[in-house]
mmCIF file of C-alpha atoms and ligand atoms in Angstrom:
data_model
loop_
_atom_site.group_PDB
_atom_site.id
_atom_site.type_symbol
_atom_site.label_atom_id
_atom_site.label_comp_id
_atom_site.label_asym_id
_atom_site.label_seq_id
_atom_site.Cartn_x
_atom_site.Cartn_y
_atom_site.Cartn_z
ATOM 1 C CA MET A 182 0.017 -0.026 -0.018
ATOM 2 C CA SER A 183 1.220 3.590 -0.644
ATOM 3 C CA LEU A 184 0.901 6.752 1.226
ATOM 4 C CA SER A 185 -1.472 8.115 -1.411
ATOM 5 C CA VAL A 186 -4.146 5.618 -0.166
ATOM 6 C CA VAL A 187 -3.695 6.970 3.352
ATOM 7 C CA GLU A 188 -3.859 10.508 2.009
ATOM 8 C CA GLU A 189 -7.064 9.766 0.190
ATOM 9 C CA LYS A 190 -8.604 8.353 3.407
ATOM 10 C CA ILE A 191 -7.522 11.419 5.368
ATOM 11 C CA ASN A 192 -8.929 13.812 2.734
ATOM 12 C CA ALA A 193 -12.255 11.886 2.881
ATOM 13 C CA GLY A 194 -12.292 12.045 6.707
ATOM 14 C CA GLU A 195 -12.049 8.367 7.126
ATOM 15 C CA PRO A 196 -10.327 6.906 10.183
ATOM 16 C CA LEU A 197 -7.036 5.065 9.361
ATOM 17 C CA ASN A 198 -6.828 1.323 10.330
ATOM 18 C CA PHE A 199 -3.997 -0.792 11.404
ATOM 19 C CA ASN A 200 -2.579 -1.311 7.888
ATOM 20 C CA ASP A 201 -2.816 2.415 6.974
ATOM 21 C CA ALA A 202 -0.826 3.191 10.088
ATOM 22 C CA LYS A 203 1.629 0.493 9.185
ATOM 23 C CA THR A 204 2.101 2.136 5.780
ATOM 24 C CA VAL A 205 2.949 5.416 7.410
ATOM 25 C CA LEU A 206 5.443 3.900 9.835
ATOM 26 C CA GLU A 207 7.065 1.919 6.964
ATOM 27 C CA SER A 208 7.277 4.891 4.575
ATOM 28 C CA ASN A 209 10.541 6.810 4.289
ATOM 29 C CA ASN A 210 8.640 9.945 2.770
ATOM 30 C CA LEU A 211 8.893 11.978 5.925
ATOM 31 C CA ILE A 212 8.003 15.272 4.293
ATOM 32 C CA LYS A 213 4.884 13.795 2.728
ATOM 33 C CA ILE A 214 3.796 12.307 6.043
ATOM 34 C CA GLY A 215 4.353 15.730 7.687
ATOM 35 C CA GLU A 216 2.288 17.378 4.968
ATOM 36 C CA ILE A 217 -0.675 15.097 5.474
ATOM 37 C CA ALA A 218 -0.484 15.477 9.274
ATOM 38 C CA ARG A 219 -0.236 19.237 9.005
ATOM 39 C CA ARG A 220 -3.344 19.389 6.793
ATOM 40 C CA VAL A 221 -5.188 17.475 9.589
ATOM 41 C CA LYS A 222 -3.755 19.979 12.236
ATOM 42 C CA PHE A 223 -4.967 22.946 10.062
ATOM 43 C CA LYS A 224 -8.451 21.450 9.915
ATOM 44 C CA LYS A 225 -8.576 21.065 13.705
ATOM 45 C CA SER A 226 -6.847 24.198 14.913
ATOM 46 C CA SER A 227 -6.087 26.433 11.795
ATOM 47 C CA ASN A 228 -2.814 28.284 12.210
ATOM 48 C CA LYS A 229 -2.949 28.271 16.108
ATOM 49 C CA VAL A 230 -0.311 26.659 18.355
ATOM 50 C CA TYR A 231 -0.975 26.598 22.023
ATOM 51 C CA PHE A 232 1.185 27.046 25.026
ATOM 52 C CA VAL A 233 0.721 27.487 28.802
ATOM 53 C CA LEU A 234 2.503 29.271 31.522
ATOM 54 C CA ASN A 235 2.987 26.349 33.851
ATOM 55 C CA LYS A 236 5.035 24.858 36.682
ATOM 56 C CA HIS A 237 5.855 21.220 37.180
ATOM 57 C CA ILE A 238 5.862 19.837 40.662
ATOM 58 C CA ASN A 239 7.343 16.337 41.343
ATOM 59 C CA TYR A 240 6.488 15.928 45.037
ATOM 60 C CA THR A 241 8.578 12.795 45.534
ATOM 61 C CA ASN A 242 11.015 10.743 43.732
ATOM 62 C CA ILE A 243 10.620 7.799 46.126
ATOM 63 C CA CYS A 244 8.643 5.074 44.261
ATOM 64 C CA VAL A 245 7.672 1.403 44.803
ATOM 65 C CA SER A 246 7.078 0.751 41.088
ATOM 66 C CA LYS A 247 10.684 0.646 39.973
ATOM 67 C CA CYS A 248 10.099 0.839 36.226
ATOM 68 C CA LYS A 249 13.068 -0.073 34.060
ATOM 69 C CA PHE A 250 12.814 3.025 31.845
ATOM 70 C CA CYS A 251 12.808 5.485 34.759
ATOM 71 C CA ALA A 252 15.931 7.341 35.952
ATOM 72 C CA PHE A 253 13.993 9.590 38.301
ATOM 73 C CA TYR A 254 12.912 7.122 41.034
ATOM 74 C CA ARG A 255 14.734 6.316 44.251
ATOM 75 C CA ASN A 256 14.201 3.666 46.782
ATOM 76 C CA GLY A 257 14.156 6.001 49.780
ATOM 77 C CA ASP A 258 17.543 5.657 51.466
ATOM 78 C CA GLU A 259 19.704 7.430 48.924
ATOM 79 C CA LYS A 260 21.020 10.927 49.641
ATOM 80 C CA ASP A 261 18.965 12.541 46.837
ATOM 81 C CA ALA A 262 15.744 10.801 47.713
ATOM 82 C CA TYR A 263 13.088 13.412 48.632
ATOM 83 C CA ILE A 264 9.481 14.109 49.580
ATOM 84 C CA MET A 265 8.116 17.574 49.724
ATOM 85 C CA SER A 266 5.737 18.732 52.398
ATOM 86 C CA VAL A 267 2.546 20.462 51.460
ATOM 87 C CA ASP A 268 4.023 23.811 52.615
ATOM 88 C CA GLU A 269 7.183 23.288 50.527
ATOM 89 C CA ILE A 270 4.904 22.738 47.460
ATOM 90 C CA VAL A 271 3.025 25.887 48.140
ATOM 91 C CA ASP A 272 6.158 27.886 48.612
ATOM 92 C CA GLU A 273 7.660 26.466 45.399
ATOM 93 C CA ILE A 274 4.647 27.483 43.362
ATOM 94 C CA ALA A 275 4.737 31.006 45.084
ATOM 95 C CA LYS A 276 8.336 31.518 43.949
ATOM 96 C CA VAL A 277 7.344 31.313 40.282
ATOM 97 C CA PRO A 278 6.817 34.734 38.557
ATOM 98 C CA LYS A 279 3.203 35.760 38.727
ATOM 99 C CA GLY A 280 0.828 34.584 35.904
ATOM 100 C CA ILE A 281 1.170 30.768 35.780
ATOM 101 C CA LYS A 282 -2.056 29.224 34.752
ATOM 102 C CA GLU A 283 -1.336 25.571 35.446
ATOM 103 C CA VAL A 284 0.474 23.351 37.968
ATOM 104 C CA HIS A 285 1.278 20.036 36.650
ATOM 105 C CA ILE A 286 1.837 17.565 39.520
ATOM 106 C CA VAL A 287 3.120 13.961 39.340
ATOM 107 C CA GLY A 288 5.360 11.871 41.669
ATOM 108 C CA GLY A 289 6.460 8.434 42.626
ATOM 109 C CA LEU A 290 4.276 5.924 44.445
ATOM 110 C CA HIS A 291 5.455 6.703 47.919
ATOM 111 C CA PRO A 292 5.601 3.723 50.373
ATOM 112 C CA THR A 293 4.206 5.423 53.481
ATOM 113 C CA LYS A 294 2.259 8.619 52.778
ATOM 114 C CA ASP A 295 -1.510 8.140 53.092
ATOM 115 C CA PHE A 296 -4.195 9.577 51.016
ATOM 116 C CA SER A 297 -4.821 12.645 53.198
ATOM 117 C CA TYR A 298 -1.333 14.043 52.065
ATOM 118 C CA TYR A 299 -2.515 14.207 48.416
ATOM 119 C CA ILE A 300 -5.856 15.703 49.382
ATOM 120 C CA ASP A 301 -4.174 18.267 51.695
ATOM 121 C CA MET A 302 -1.764 19.075 48.776
ATOM 122 C CA ILE A 303 -4.635 19.747 46.329
ATOM 123 C CA LYS A 304 -6.567 21.742 48.976
ATOM 124 C CA ALA A 305 -3.597 23.858 49.940
ATOM 125 C CA ILE A 306 -2.848 24.761 46.212
ATOM 126 C CA ARG A 307 -6.443 25.513 45.561
ATOM 127 C CA GLU A 308 -6.714 27.822 48.542
ATOM 128 C CA ASN A 309 -3.403 29.705 47.997
ATOM 129 C CA PHE A 310 -3.722 29.932 44.233
ATOM 130 C CA PRO A 311 -7.507 30.071 43.341
ATOM 131 C CA ASP A 312 -6.770 31.095 39.652
ATOM 132 C CA ILE A 313 -4.375 28.350 38.791
ATOM 133 C CA ASP A 314 -5.585 25.094 37.019
ATOM 134 C CA ILE A 315 -4.467 21.982 38.968
ATOM 135 C CA LYS A 316 -3.472 19.206 36.542
ATOM 136 C CA ALA A 317 -2.508 16.348 38.767
ATOM 137 C CA PHE A 318 -1.843 12.646 39.199
ATOM 138 C CA THR A 319 -1.610 10.070 36.450
ATOM 139 C CA ALA A 320 -4.018 7.065 36.390
ATOM 140 C CA VAL A 321 -1.114 5.069 38.013
ATOM 141 C CA GLU A 322 -1.093 7.393 41.100
ATOM 142 C CA ILE A 323 -4.931 7.326 41.193
ATOM 143 C CA ASP A 324 -4.874 3.484 41.185
ATOM 144 C CA TYR A 325 -2.240 3.603 44.047
ATOM 145 C CA PHE A 326 -4.356 6.074 46.080
ATOM 146 C CA SER A 327 -7.259 3.688 45.752
ATOM 147 C CA LYS A 328 -5.063 0.872 47.151
ATOM 148 C CA ILE A 329 -3.681 2.918 50.093
ATOM 149 C CA SER A 330 -7.038 4.483 51.034
ATOM 150 C CA THR A 331 -9.239 1.206 50.238
ATOM 151 C CA MET A 332 -11.491 3.745 48.292
ATOM 152 C CA SER A 333 -12.705 3.046 44.843
ATOM 153 C CA TYR A 334 -11.423 4.940 41.787
ATOM 154 C CA SER A 335 -14.632 6.905 41.785
ATOM 155 C CA GLU A 336 -14.297 7.899 45.450
ATOM 156 C CA VAL A 337 -10.667 8.890 44.977
ATOM 157 C CA LEU A 338 -11.401 10.921 41.903
ATOM 158 C CA LYS A 339 -14.480 12.593 43.521
ATOM 159 C CA SER A 340 -12.503 13.540 46.699
ATOM 160 C CA LEU A 341 -9.649 14.974 44.517
ATOM 161 C CA LYS A 342 -12.150 16.923 42.445
ATOM 162 C CA ASP A 343 -13.809 18.291 45.510
ATOM 163 C CA ALA A 344 -10.467 19.326 46.791
ATOM 164 C CA GLY A 345 -9.712 21.426 43.713
ATOM 165 C CA LEU A 346 -8.335 19.092 40.960
ATOM 166 C CA ASN A 347 -9.193 20.301 37.435
ATOM 167 C CA SER A 348 -7.644 17.816 35.067
ATOM 168 C CA MET A 349 -5.170 14.964 34.795
ATOM 169 C CA PRO A 350 -1.976 14.457 32.908
ATOM 170 C CA GLY A 351 -1.509 11.697 30.440
ATOM 171 C CA GLY A 352 1.483 9.786 31.913
ATOM 172 C CA GLY A 353 1.821 6.230 33.115
ATOM 173 C CA ALA A 354 0.226 4.784 29.840
ATOM 174 C CA GLU A 355 3.769 3.826 28.503
ATOM 175 C CA VAL A 356 2.866 1.241 25.797
ATOM 176 C CA PHE A 357 -0.323 -0.816 26.365
ATOM 177 C CA SER A 358 1.403 -4.031 25.486
ATOM 178 C CA GLN A 359 1.394 -6.903 27.956
ATOM 179 C CA ARG A 360 4.642 -8.133 26.551
ATOM 180 C CA VAL A 361 6.504 -4.774 27.133
ATOM 181 C CA ARG A 362 4.773 -4.359 30.461
ATOM 182 C CA GLU A 363 6.012 -7.583 31.809
ATOM 183 C CA LYS A 364 9.609 -6.819 30.777
ATOM 184 C CA LEU A 365 9.865 -3.148 31.765
ATOM 185 C CA TYR A 366 7.157 -2.212 34.148
ATOM 186 C CA PRO A 367 5.543 -5.232 35.647
ATOM 187 C CA ASN A 368 4.313 -3.307 38.696
ATOM 188 C CA LYS A 369 2.482 -0.758 36.728
ATOM 189 C CA ILE A 370 -1.198 -0.947 35.995
ATOM 190 C CA PRO A 371 -2.295 -2.509 32.785
ATOM 191 C CA TYR A 372 -4.441 -0.958 30.053
ATOM 192 C CA GLU A 373 -7.744 -2.090 31.573
ATOM 193 C CA LYS A 374 -7.128 -0.169 34.809
ATOM 194 C CA TRP A 375 -5.437 2.868 33.120
ATOM 195 C CA SER A 376 -8.420 3.193 30.814
ATOM 196 C CA GLU A 377 -11.021 2.619 33.682
ATOM 197 C CA VAL A 378 -9.484 5.579 35.735
ATOM 198 C CA HIS A 379 -9.643 7.854 32.640
ATOM 199 C CA LYS A 380 -13.150 6.808 31.836
ATOM 200 C CA ILE A 381 -14.365 7.475 35.417
ATOM 201 C CA ALA A 382 -12.468 10.855 35.327
ATOM 202 C CA HIS A 383 -14.179 11.893 32.147
ATOM 203 C CA SER A 384 -17.589 10.941 33.527
ATOM 204 C CA TYR A 385 -16.906 13.328 36.424
ATOM 205 C CA GLY A 386 -15.935 16.104 34.120
ATOM 206 C CA ILE A 387 -12.205 15.804 34.682
ATOM 207 C CA PRO A 388 -10.544 16.088 31.294
ATOM 208 C CA THR A 389 -7.259 14.144 30.877
ATOM 209 C CA ASN A 390 -4.366 13.535 28.471
ATOM 210 C CA ALA A 391 -2.863 10.455 27.090
ATOM 211 C CA THR A 392 0.816 9.559 26.392
ATOM 212 C CA LEU A 393 2.904 6.810 24.586
ATOM 213 C CA LEU A 394 6.419 6.087 25.564
ATOM 214 C CA PHE A 395 8.206 4.832 22.477
ATOM 215 C CA GLY A 396 11.863 4.261 21.425
ATOM 216 C CA HIS A 397 12.819 1.268 23.787
ATOM 217 C CA ILE A 398 11.762 -2.315 23.117
ATOM 218 C CA GLU A 399 8.267 -1.755 21.591
ATOM 219 C CA THR A 400 7.411 -2.824 18.045
ATOM 220 C CA ASP A 401 5.601 -0.787 15.419
ATOM 221 C CA ASP A 402 2.657 -3.024 15.839
ATOM 222 C CA GLU A 403 2.592 -2.367 19.572
ATOM 223 C CA ILE A 404 2.718 1.481 18.854
ATOM 224 C CA ILE A 405 -0.205 1.213 16.485
ATOM 225 C CA ASN A 406 -2.305 -0.936 18.739
ATOM 226 C CA HIS A 407 -1.666 1.632 21.539
ATOM 227 C CA LEU A 408 -3.010 4.403 19.378
ATOM 228 C CA LEU A 409 -6.144 2.408 18.237
ATOM 229 C CA LYS A 410 -6.867 1.649 21.818
ATOM 230 C CA LEU A 411 -6.750 5.328 22.724
ATOM 231 C CA ARG A 412 -8.901 6.220 19.669
ATOM 232 C CA ASN A 413 -11.553 3.681 20.786
ATOM 233 C CA LEU A 414 -11.445 4.857 24.273
ATOM 234 C CA GLN A 415 -11.923 8.486 23.107
ATOM 235 C CA ASP A 416 -14.852 7.459 21.089
ATOM 236 C CA GLU A 417 -16.434 6.036 24.208
ATOM 237 C CA SER A 418 -15.690 8.666 26.860
ATOM 238 C CA LYS A 419 -14.754 11.804 24.946
ATOM 239 C CA GLY A 420 -12.699 13.376 27.712
ATOM 240 C CA PHE A 421 -9.250 13.386 26.263
ATOM 241 C CA LEU A 422 -7.780 16.791 25.418
ATOM 242 C CA CYS A 423 -4.366 16.028 24.219
ATOM 243 C CA PHE A 424 -1.959 13.204 23.159
ATOM 244 C CA ILE A 425 1.789 13.417 23.892
ATOM 245 C CA PRO A 426 4.203 10.948 22.388
ATOM 246 C CA LEU A 427 7.199 10.711 24.649
ATOM 247 C CA SER A 428 10.614 9.565 23.259
ATOM 248 C CA PHE A 429 12.527 7.359 25.651
ATOM 249 C CA HIS A 430 15.632 9.005 27.243
ATOM 250 C CA PRO A 431 17.980 6.009 28.200
ATOM 251 C CA ASP A 432 20.751 7.743 30.311
ATOM 252 C CA ASN A 433 20.922 6.486 33.901
ATOM 253 C CA THR A 434 18.311 3.777 33.318
ATOM 254 C CA PRO A 435 18.958 -0.012 33.262
ATOM 255 C CA LEU A 436 18.006 0.061 29.649
ATOM 256 C CA GLY A 437 20.600 2.712 28.844
ATOM 257 C CA LEU A 438 23.310 0.089 28.487
ATOM 258 C CA THR A 439 21.774 -1.372 25.373
ATOM 259 C CA ILE A 440 19.391 1.179 23.981
ATOM 260 C CA LYS A 441 20.242 4.528 22.248
ATOM 261 C CA LYS A 442 17.877 7.519 22.106
ATOM 262 C CA VAL A 443 15.669 7.498 19.030
ATOM 263 C CA ASP A 444 16.488 9.989 16.354
ATOM 264 C CA ALA A 445 14.613 13.025 15.083
ATOM 265 C CA VAL A 446 13.092 11.265 11.992
ATOM 266 C CA ARG A 447 11.424 8.668 14.267
ATOM 267 C CA GLU A 448 10.288 11.299 16.641
ATOM 268 C CA LEU A 449 8.634 13.379 13.793
ATOM 269 C CA LYS A 450 7.088 10.312 12.253
ATOM 270 C CA ILE A 451 5.465 9.169 15.414
ATOM 271 C CA LEU A 452 4.205 12.703 16.046
ATOM 272 C CA ALA A 453 2.632 12.784 12.669
ATOM 273 C CA LEU A 454 1.216 9.292 12.943
ATOM 274 C CA SER A 455 -0.420 10.275 16.278
ATOM 275 C CA ARG A 456 -2.081 13.150 14.524
ATOM 276 C CA LEU A 457 -3.339 10.978 11.623
ATOM 277 C CA VAL A 458 -4.573 7.956 13.734
ATOM 278 C CA LEU A 459 -6.008 9.889 16.659
ATOM 279 C CA ASN A 460 -8.652 11.706 14.575
ATOM 280 C CA ASN A 461 -10.857 12.253 17.685
ATOM 281 C CA PHE A 462 -8.198 13.942 19.855
ATOM 282 C CA PRO A 463 -8.455 17.647 19.731
ATOM 283 C CA HIS A 464 -4.734 18.385 20.443
ATOM 284 C CA ILE A 465 -1.330 16.709 19.800
ATOM 285 C CA LYS A 466 1.631 18.018 21.820
ATOM 286 C CA ALA A 467 5.227 18.440 20.603
ATOM 287 C CA TYR A 468 6.619 18.206 24.022
ATOM 288 C CA TRP A 469 9.646 20.445 23.783
ATOM 289 C CA VAL A 470 11.410 18.975 26.833
ATOM 290 C CA MET A 471 11.671 15.534 25.262
ATOM 291 C CA LEU A 472 12.050 16.610 21.667
ATOM 292 C CA SER A 473 14.254 19.580 22.392
ATOM 293 C CA PRO A 474 13.027 23.127 21.452
ATOM 294 C CA LYS A 475 14.343 22.787 17.943
ATOM 295 C CA ILE A 476 12.826 19.436 17.015
ATOM 296 C CA GLY A 477 9.673 20.580 18.985
ATOM 297 C CA GLN A 478 9.405 23.597 16.648
ATOM 298 C CA ILE A 479 9.567 21.388 13.581
ATOM 299 C CA GLY A 480 7.060 19.172 15.194
ATOM 300 C CA LEU A 481 4.633 21.907 14.606
ATOM 301 C CA HIS A 482 4.897 21.096 10.890
ATOM 302 C CA PHE A 483 4.250 17.430 11.726
ATOM 303 C CA GLY A 484 0.748 17.723 13.157
ATOM 304 C CA ALA A 485 1.322 19.099 16.523
ATOM 305 C CA ASP A 486 -0.677 22.189 17.664
ATOM 306 C CA ASP A 487 0.722 22.466 21.265
ATOM 307 C CA ILE A 488 4.179 22.824 22.570
ATOM 308 C CA ASP A 489 3.392 22.513 26.392
ATOM 309 C CA GLY A 490 4.589 25.176 28.647
ATOM 310 C CA THR A 491 7.381 27.124 30.492
ATOM 311 C CA ILE A 492 7.568 24.462 33.198
ATOM 312 C CA ASP A 493 10.127 26.113 35.481
ATOM 313 C CA VAL A 494 12.021 22.951 36.326
ATOM 314 C CA GLU A 495 11.499 19.524 34.644
ATOM 315 C CA ARG A 496 13.142 16.632 36.576
ATOM 316 C CA ILE A 497 11.897 13.232 35.060
ATOM 317 C CA THR A 498 13.454 13.558 31.607
ATOM 318 C CA HIS A 499 16.522 15.435 32.792
ATOM 319 C CA ALA A 500 17.292 12.633 35.224
ATOM 320 C CA ALA A 501 17.390 10.421 32.063
ATOM 321 C CA GLY A 502 19.870 12.729 30.210
ATOM 322 C CA ALA A 503 17.626 15.288 28.397
ATOM 323 C CA LYS A 504 19.796 18.105 27.116
ATOM 324 C CA SER A 505 17.033 20.564 26.727
ATOM 325 C CA PRO A 506 16.770 23.524 29.117
ATOM 326 C CA LEU A 507 14.989 22.888 32.465
ATOM 327 C CA GLY A 508 12.345 25.425 31.554
ATOM 328 C CA MET A 509 11.568 28.031 28.929
ATOM 329 C CA ALA A 510 10.761 31.709 29.107
ATOM 330 C CA LYS A 511 7.405 32.855 27.764
ATOM 331 C CA ASP A 512 9.138 35.149 25.139
ATOM 332 C CA ASN A 513 11.171 32.208 23.801
ATOM 333 C CA MET A 514 7.993 30.108 23.496
ATOM 334 C CA ILE A 515 6.227 32.793 21.480
ATOM 335 C CA HIS A 516 9.354 33.386 19.323
ATOM 336 C CA LEU A 517 9.601 29.611 18.607
ATOM 337 C CA ILE A 518 5.971 29.323 17.518
ATOM 338 C CA LYS A 519 5.903 32.650 15.476
ATOM 339 C CA ASN A 520 9.085 31.670 13.712
ATOM 340 C CA ALA A 521 7.602 28.378 12.705
ATOM 341 C CA GLY A 522 4.824 30.403 10.989
ATOM 342 C CA PHE A 523 1.987 29.878 13.534
ATOM 343 C CA VAL A 524 -0.020 32.056 15.784
ATOM 344 C CA PRO A 525 0.920 31.619 19.435
ATOM 345 C CA ILE A 526 -2.094 31.154 21.723
ATOM 346 C CA GLU A 527 -1.706 31.275 25.478
ATOM 347 C CA ARG A 528 -3.946 28.686 27.006
ATOM 348 C CA ASP A 529 -5.012 27.397 30.326
ATOM 349 C CA ALA A 530 -4.989 23.646 31.268
ATOM 350 C CA LEU A 531 -8.432 23.195 29.712
ATOM 351 C CA TYR A 532 -7.418 24.813 26.344
ATOM 352 C CA ASN A 533 -9.473 28.066 27.029
ATOM 353 C CA GLU A 534 -7.730 30.638 24.894
ATOM 354 C CA LEU A 535 -6.283 33.438 27.146
ATOM 355 C CA GLU A 536 -4.284 35.580 24.779
ATOM 356 C CA ILE A 537 -3.394 35.717 21.137
ATOM 357 C CA PHE A 538 -0.003 36.882 20.140
ATOM 358 C CA GLN A 539 -0.356 38.036 16.522
HETATM 359 O O1 V47 B 239 4.718 8.430 32.485
HETATM 360 C C1 V47 B 239 9.631 8.385 32.441
HETATM 361 C C2 V47 B 239 7.796 9.142 30.910
HETATM 362 C C3 V47 B 239 5.985 10.281 31.832
HETATM 363 C C4 V47 B 239 11.239 8.441 30.968
HETATM 364 O O2 V47 B 239 -0.200 15.129 30.179
HETATM 365 C C5 V47 B 239 10.195 8.968 30.473
HETATM 366 O O3 V47 B 239 0.398 17.254 29.399
HETATM 367 C C6 V47 B 239 11.293 9.394 28.485
HETATM 368 O O4 V47 B 239 3.439 11.957 31.146
HETATM 369 N N1 V47 B 239 12.473 8.850 28.996
HETATM 370 C C7 V47 B 239 5.697 11.437 32.648
HETATM 371 N N2 V47 B 239 10.126 9.325 29.104
HETATM 372 C C8 V47 B 239 5.607 12.659 31.753
HETATM 373 C C9 V47 B 239 4.233 12.812 31.189
HETATM 374 C C10 V47 B 239 3.862 14.134 30.633
HETATM 375 C C11 V47 B 239 4.773 15.131 30.305
HETATM 376 C C12 V47 B 239 4.387 16.316 29.777
HETATM 377 C C13 V47 B 239 3.098 16.605 29.613
HETATM 378 C C14 V47 B 239 2.141 15.667 30.005
HETATM 379 C C15 V47 B 239 0.662 16.067 29.839
HETATM 380 C C16 V47 B 239 2.436 14.491 30.487
HETATM 381 O O5 V47 B 239 7.354 10.389 31.372
HETATM 382 C C17 V47 B 239 5.992 8.899 32.469
HETATM 383 C C18 V47 B 239 6.825 8.244 31.405
HETATM 384 O O6 V47 B 239 6.007 7.563 30.312
HETATM 385 N N3 V47 B 239 9.135 8.841 31.243
HETATM 386 N N4 V47 B 239 10.976 8.071 32.279
HETATM 387 C C19 V47 B 239 12.513 8.428 30.247
HETATM 388 N N5 V47 B 239 13.672 7.896 30.761
#
């Protein structure tokens, strides 16, 4: 099959199937793939590219999951193992220059903290920063909170929403392949539970994101099946805002001895493939931290309409050798989007448009 068949389907508004996605991945015509994905992006969001003034908080690096792709986690007795108190979290947010619109909170699965710590964290942020969206906790954390509190997913999500949670990030999905899960993250929840958490969140009006971790031991077929599962899930529950493909950074991980970081062509192809397969996702993010600002900028011509945010200090990818800066100034972000030929739109966590930079 050739790319022109894929292009015809896209032009006719038909969803791509497994074989179409395989054709895209097997093609070397990167520019054509980008052109088709960019056309889809224009249909969805015209010439707009979104960014957010945000701050990442990683409340602890102590984690019982011990995934083999992760360089961020600690067991707890190392010198650099940490857990932040709720007061420290509030202070860290207060230090950021005024105007941030989103805090993005994720952390390890801590062995001893109980659920009240997480509720107190969200309540304190909500009380101190009433105008900031709180995008917090992956489905993996929600599952863990349910275990430590003996509450159901619904009860956990409802309590967090009542405390002030607005939306959830897309992490913890990795690749929904049982084979890869058993090898690299056997302690992490499988697709069935990840999707259940997201479905319940959507039913409570908590929008979420979704991710794919690629560039390790996964096959093309496993990537495509991951995307198709997400598309079916979105058809059902309609609460996903954005999809973010994350390229594996191998440094300081057990996998780093045998696996090299994927190259730019693969990153751009997966970005475009995501835009083409996930026809029911409003947004695709070129996450500049993982891609680098330069490849992230090019990613805007491969179907992405979002570049994430200012972040302040990113820790997870940098623990694994990311060479990108720890954060990015608002002006740089605007410059990057404008110079790629798009109109920068400052957004909040829910994609409400706050300011247009013509
Ligand atoms: O789930 C961990 C990944 C994720 C490595 O929702 C790694 O807007 C590459 O999900 N190399 C967390 N990736 C980050 C995440 C995210 C980031 C930005 C925006 C959003 C959003 C979500 O990072 C983890 C895991 O898949 N990860 N270690 C690594 N060595």
